[in-house]
Coordinates of C-alpha atoms in Angstrom, one line a residue:
X119 CA 22.0 -12.3 -5.4
X120 CA 19.8 -13.1 -2.1
X121 CA 20.6 -10.2 0.0
X122 CA 18.7 -10.3 3.4
X123 CA 20.0 -7.2 5.0
X124 CA 16.5 -6.3 7.0
X125 CA 13.8 -4.4 5.7
X126 CA 13.9 -1.0 7.7
X127 CA 11.9 1.2 5.8
X128 CA 9.0 1.5 3.9
X129 CA 7.8 3.8 0.6
X130 CA 3.5 5.1 0.3
X131 CA 3.6 7.0 -3.0
X132 CA 1.4 9.6 -2.3
X133 CA 0.6 12.0 -4.2
X134 CA -1.6 11.1 -6.7
X135 CA -4.5 13.8 -7.1
X136 CA -7.6 11.2 -6.6
X137 CA -9.2 12.3 -9.9
X138 CA -11.3 9.0 -10.1
X139 CA -12.5 11.0 -6.5
X140 CA -14.0 14.2 -7.4
X141 CA -14.8 16.5 -6.1
X142 CA -14.9 15.0 -2.2
X143 CA -10.7 15.1 -3.4
X144 CA -10.5 18.9 -4.6
X145 CA -9.9 19.9 -0.9
X146 CA -9.0 16.7 1.0
X147 CA -6.6 13.4 -0.5
X148 CA -7.8 10.6 -1.4
X149 CA -5.8 8.5 1.3
X150 CA -7.9 10.1 3.8
X151 CA -10.8 9.6 2.9
X152 CA -12.2 7.0 6.1
X153 CA -13.1 3.4 5.7
X154 CA -14.9 3.5 8.6
X155 CA -12.9 5.7 11.5
X156 CA -9.6 5.6 10.3
X157 CA -7.9 7.6 6.9
X158 CA -7.3 5.3 3.9
X159 CA -3.4 5.7 4.6
X160 CA -3.7 4.3 8.4
X161 CA -5.2 1.2 7.0
X162 CA -1.9 0.7 5.2
X163 CA 1.2 2.2 7.4
X164 CA -0.7 -0.4 10.2
X165 CA -0.1 -2.5 7.9
X166 CA 3.8 -1.9 7.5
X167 CA 4.6 -1.1 11.0
X168 CA 3.1 -4.8 12.1
X169 CA 5.5 -5.9 9.7
X170 CA 7.9 -4.9 11.5
X171 CA 9.0 -1.9 9.0
X172 CA 10.4 1.1 11.2
X173 CA 10.8 4.1 9.4
X174 CA 8.3 5.0 7.1
X175 CA 8.1 7.2 4.0
X176 CA 6.1 9.4 2.3
X177 CA 6.0 10.7 -1.6
X178 CA 3.6 13.2 -1.8
X179 CA 2.5 16.2 -3.3
X180 CA 1.0 19.9 -4.0
X181 CA -2.4 20.3 -1.1
X182 CA -1.3 16.8 0.7
X183 CA 0.4 18.9 4.0
X184 CA -3.4 17.8 5.6
X185 CA -1.0 14.0 5.7
X186 CA 2.1 15.0 7.2
X187 CA -0.6 16.8 10.1
X188 CA -2.3 13.5 10.5
X189 CA 1.3 11.5 11.7
X190 CA 1.7 14.7 14.4
X191 CA 0.5 15.9 17.7
X192 CA -2.2 18.4 16.9
X193 CA -1.7 20.5 20.1
X194 CA -5.3 22.0 20.3
X195 CA -7.0 18.9 20.2
X196 CA -4.8 17.2 22.5
X197 CA -5.2 19.5 25.4
X198 CA -9.3 20.2 25.1
X199 CA -9.4 16.1 25.3
X200 CA -6.6 16.4 28.2
X201 CA -8.6 19.3 30.0
X202 CA -11.4 17.0 29.2
X203 CA -10.3 13.6 30.2
X204 CA -10.9 11.9 27.6
X205 CA -8.6 9.1 28.4
X206 CA -10.0 7.2 25.4
X207 CA -9.6 9.0 22.6
X208 CA -6.1 10.3 24.5
X209 CA -4.7 6.3 24.5
X210 CA -6.1 6.5 20.6
X211 CA -4.4 9.4 19.3
X212 CA -1.2 8.4 21.2
X213 CA -1.4 4.6 19.5
X214 CA -1.2 6.0 16.1
X215 CA 1.7 8.6 16.4
X216 CA 4.4 7.3 15.0
X217 CA 7.6 8.2 17.2
X218 CA 9.5 10.9 16.4
X219 CA 11.9 10.7 13.8
X220 CA 10.1 7.7 12.4
X221 CA 8.5 9.1 9.8
X222 CA 9.8 11.3 6.4
X223 CA 8.2 13.0 3.3
X224 CA 9.3 14.3 0.5
X225 CA 8.0 15.8 -2.6
X226 CA 7.2 14.3 -6.2
X227 CA 6.9 17.7 -7.8
X228 CA 5.4 15.7 -11.6
X229 CA 3.1 13.4 -12.2
X230 CA 5.2 11.3 -13.7
X231 CA 4.6 7.8 -12.6
X232 CA 5.1 5.2 -9.7
X233 CA 7.7 4.3 -11.1
X234 CA 9.1 8.2 -11.0
X235 CA 7.9 8.5 -7.0
X236 CA 10.0 5.6 -6.1
X237 CA 13.0 7.2 -7.3
X238 CA 11.9 10.1 -5.7
X239 CA 12.5 8.4 -2.2
X240 CA 16.0 7.3 -3.0
X241 CA 17.6 9.1 -0.7
X242 CA 16.1 8.4 2.1
X243 CA 15.6 4.7 1.9
X244 CA 19.5 5.0 0.6
X245 CA 20.9 1.8 -0.1
X246 CA 19.2 -0.8 2.2
X247 CA 15.8 -2.8 1.1
X248 CA 12.6 -0.9 1.2
X249 CA 8.8 -2.0 1.1
X250 CA 7.2 -0.3 -1.0
X251 CA 2.8 -0.3 -0.9
X252 CA 0.3 1.9 -2.7
X253 CA -1.8 3.8 0.1
X254 CA -5.2 3.0 -2.3
X255 CA -5.6 -1.1 -1.5
X256 CA -5.7 -2.2 2.1
X257 CA -6.2 -4.9 2.6
X258 CA -7.4 -8.3 5.5
X259 CA -6.4 -11.6 5.9
X260 CA -5.4 -13.9 9.2
X261 CA -1.9 -12.5 8.5
X262 CA -1.1 -8.9 6.8
X263 CA 0.5 -8.7 3.6
X264 CA 3.6 -7.7 3.8
X265 CA 4.3 -9.7 7.5
X266 CA 3.7 -12.4 5.4
X267 CA 6.0 -11.0 2.3
X268 CA 8.9 -10.2 4.6
X269 CA 8.6 -13.6 6.0
X270 CA 8.7 -15.2 2.3
X271 CA 12.0 -12.7 1.9
X272 CA 13.9 -13.9 4.6
X273 CA 13.9 -17.2 2.8
X274 CA 14.4 -16.4 -0.3
X275 CA 16.0 -12.6 -0.2
X276 CA 16.5 -10.4 -3.5
X277 CA 12.8 -9.2 -4.7
X278 CA 9.2 -10.1 -3.7
X279 CA 5.7 -8.9 -4.7
X280 CA 2.5 -9.9 -3.2
X281 CA 0.5 -11.8 -6.0
X282 CA -3.1 -13.1 -5.4
X283 CA -6.0 -14.7 -8.4
X284 CA -8.0 -13.4 -10.7
X285 CA -10.0 -15.1 -13.5
X286 CA -8.1 -15.8 -16.1
X287 CA -10.1 -14.1 -19.3
X288 CA -9.9 -11.2 -17.3
X289 CA -5.3 -11.2 -16.7
X290 CA -5.2 -8.9 -19.9
X291 CA -5.6 -5.6 -17.2
X292 CA -3.2 -6.5 -14.6
X293 CA 0.6 -6.9 -14.4
X294 CA 0.8 -10.8 -14.2
X295 CA 3.9 -12.8 -12.8
X296 CA 5.2 -16.4 -14.5
X297 CA 5.1 -18.8 -12.0
X298 CA 8.8 -21.2 -11.3
X299 CA 9.5 -23.1 -8.4
X300 CA 7.5 -22.6 -5.1
X301 CA 9.2 -21.0 -2.4
X302 CA 7.7 -21.2 1.1
X303 CA 4.3 -19.5 0.8
X304 CA 4.6 -18.4 -3.0
X305 CA 7.1 -19.5 -5.6
X306 CA 9.7 -18.4 -8.1
X307 CA 9.3 -15.5 -11.2
X308 CA 9.6 -16.2 -14.0
X309 CA 9.0 -12.7 -15.6
X310 CA 6.7 -9.6 -15.3
X311 CA 4.4 -8.9 -18.4
X312 CA 2.4 -5.5 -18.1
X313 CA -1.1 -6.4 -18.4
X314 CA -0.6 -9.2 -21.2
X315 CA -3.2 -8.8 -24.8
X316 CA -5.7 -11.7 -24.1
X317 CA -4.9 -14.8 -24.3
X318 CA -1.3 -14.5 -23.9
X319 CA -0.7 -14.1 -20.0
X320 CA 1.9 -16.6 -18.5
X321 CA -0.5 -17.3 -15.6
X322 CA -3.3 -15.5 -13.5
X323 CA -1.4 -14.3 -11.4
X324 CA -1.5 -10.4 -10.9
X325 CA 0.7 -7.9 -8.8
X326 CA -1.4 -6.1 -6.1
X327 CA 0.5 -2.9 -4.9
X328 CA 2.8 -5.2 -2.3
X329 CA 7.0 -4.7 -3.3
X330 CA 10.2 -5.5 -1.4
X331 CA 12.3 -4.3 -3.0
X332 CA 16.7 -3.8 -3.5
X333 CA 17.6 -0.7 -3.7
X334 CA 20.0 -1.1 -7.6
X335 CA 16.0 -0.9 -8.5
X336 CA 17.4 3.3 -8.2
X337 CA 19.3 3.6 -10.9
X338 CA 17.1 2.2 -13.4
X339 CA 14.9 4.3 -12.7
X340 CA 17.0 7.2 -12.8
X341 CA 17.4 5.7 -16.6
X342 CA 13.8 4.7 -17.3
X343 CA 12.1 5.5 -20.4
X344 CA 8.8 6.7 -20.4
X345 CA 7.4 3.7 -20.7
X346 CA 3.0 3.1 -20.6
X347 CA 1.0 6.9 -20.0
X348 CA 3.7 9.0 -20.7
X349 CA 4.5 8.1 -17.5
X350 CA 8.3 6.1 -16.0
X351 CA 6.5 2.7 -14.8
X352 CA 8.0 0.6 -12.7
X353 CA 7.0 -2.6 -13.3
X354 CA 10.0 -2.1 -16.7
X355 CA 12.0 -1.1 -14.5
X356 CA 11.8 -3.9 -12.3
X357 CA 12.0 -6.2 -15.9
X358 CA 15.9 -4.7 -16.3
X359 CA 16.3 -5.7 -12.0
X360 CA 15.0 -9.2 -13.1
X361 CA 17.9 -9.7 -15.5
X362 CA 20.4 -9.7 -12.5
X363 CA 18.2 -10.1 -9.9
X364 CA 16.2 -13.1 -8.2
X365 CA 12.2 -12.1 -7.9
X366 CA 10.3 -14.0 -5.7
X367 CA 5.7 -13.7 -5.6
X368 CA 4.4 -14.1 -2.2
X369 CA 0.7 -15.7 -2.2
X370 CA -1.6 -13.6 -0.4
X371 CA -4.8 -15.4 0.3
X372 CA -7.3 -12.6 1.5
X373 CA -9.1 -9.2 0.5
X374 CA -7.5 -6.6 -1.4
X375 CA -10.1 -3.3 -1.4
X376 CA -8.8 -1.1 -4.6
X377 CA -10.1 2.2 -2.1
X378 CA -8.8 3.9 -5.1
X379 CA -12.2 3.1 -6.9
X380 CA -15.6 4.1 -5.9
X381 CA -17.4 0.7 -5.6
X382 CA -14.0 -0.7 -3.8
X383 CA -13.8 2.0 -1.3
X384 CA -18.4 1.2 -0.3
X385 CA -16.6 -1.8 -0.5
X386 CA -14.0 -2.0 1.6
X387 CA -16.5 0.4 4.6
X388 CA -19.1 -2.3 4.6
X389 CA -16.4 -4.9 5.0
X390 CA -14.4 -3.4 7.7
X391 CA -17.7 -2.1 9.4
X392 CA -19.3 -6.2 9.9
X393 CA -15.9 -6.7 11.3
X394 CA -16.4 -4.1 14.2
X395 CA -18.7 -5.7 17.4
X396 CA -19.6 -2.1 18.3
X397 CA -20.6 -1.2 14.7
X398 CA -22.1 -4.7 13.1
X399 CA -25.7 -4.9 15.6
X400 CA -26.2 -2.1 14.4
X401 CA -25.9 -2.3 10.8
X402 CA -25.9 -5.5 9.6
X403 CA -29.7 -6.3 9.6
X404 CA -30.2 -1.9 7.2
X405 CA -27.5 -3.6 5.1
X406 CA -29.4 -6.9 4.6
X407 CA -32.9 -5.1 4.7
X408 CA -31.4 -2.3 1.6
X409 CA -30.0 -5.4 -0.4
X410 CA -33.8 -6.8 -0.2
X411 CA -35.2 -4.1 -1.5
X412 CA -32.3 -4.7 -4.2
X413 CA -34.8 -7.7 -5.6

């Protein structure tokens, strides 16, 4: 099967509790923590929109209503900005507001893993291919990661997973793929292994949190037994799907920041701040001075 139907929908699993960022995430969803002046989730949504995604599907949990509010009009704020003629701020908020009817929200009532979160989106996705973007991971490159994946998907069909290279001695920490024939900016995947034992990994290409999947994954996830961590693991479902459908890997060449971890979050703030012409002049030298002071 080499299904090449257009990828129109993207799923964002945002139900996680964000325990690595307590106490901040006791009241603020981790996806709403800001990198410079935008919430983490906005960077991920922007990546999806750049790739041509038309419908955004959020799999949420309790205490995540603020994410839904963020992607809506804030009437009091909008009215105040207009009364004060704050044109730049109005244009900024208008630019990030999704078109009416292009966002959907569904609940994952229990924390049963990524595979379960994806399965919760089944009726909103329907019988068509979809993108899956992990909201902790924000990426910076000459071309958006998902955009490159869509371009590869148009050549390969089937399913596409984004991968990056890690040091070979670190492969046991990740989901790793086997490398087959080259195709476009990637290659065919020969196998998938979640956290292989040290020294047994088939390559040093690890799965980085971006996927294009066919809807045939849903019935597999519905029957999927719990795996690592007593959760329904997406990788286990993809391994089963790979028995009947092809998988390709898109080799992302850029920088990825895991904003679900404190170090990745801090590095993302520094990296994106230094890209900004309105911020870099005032922070570059103080940052250098801080680093120099560590020596």
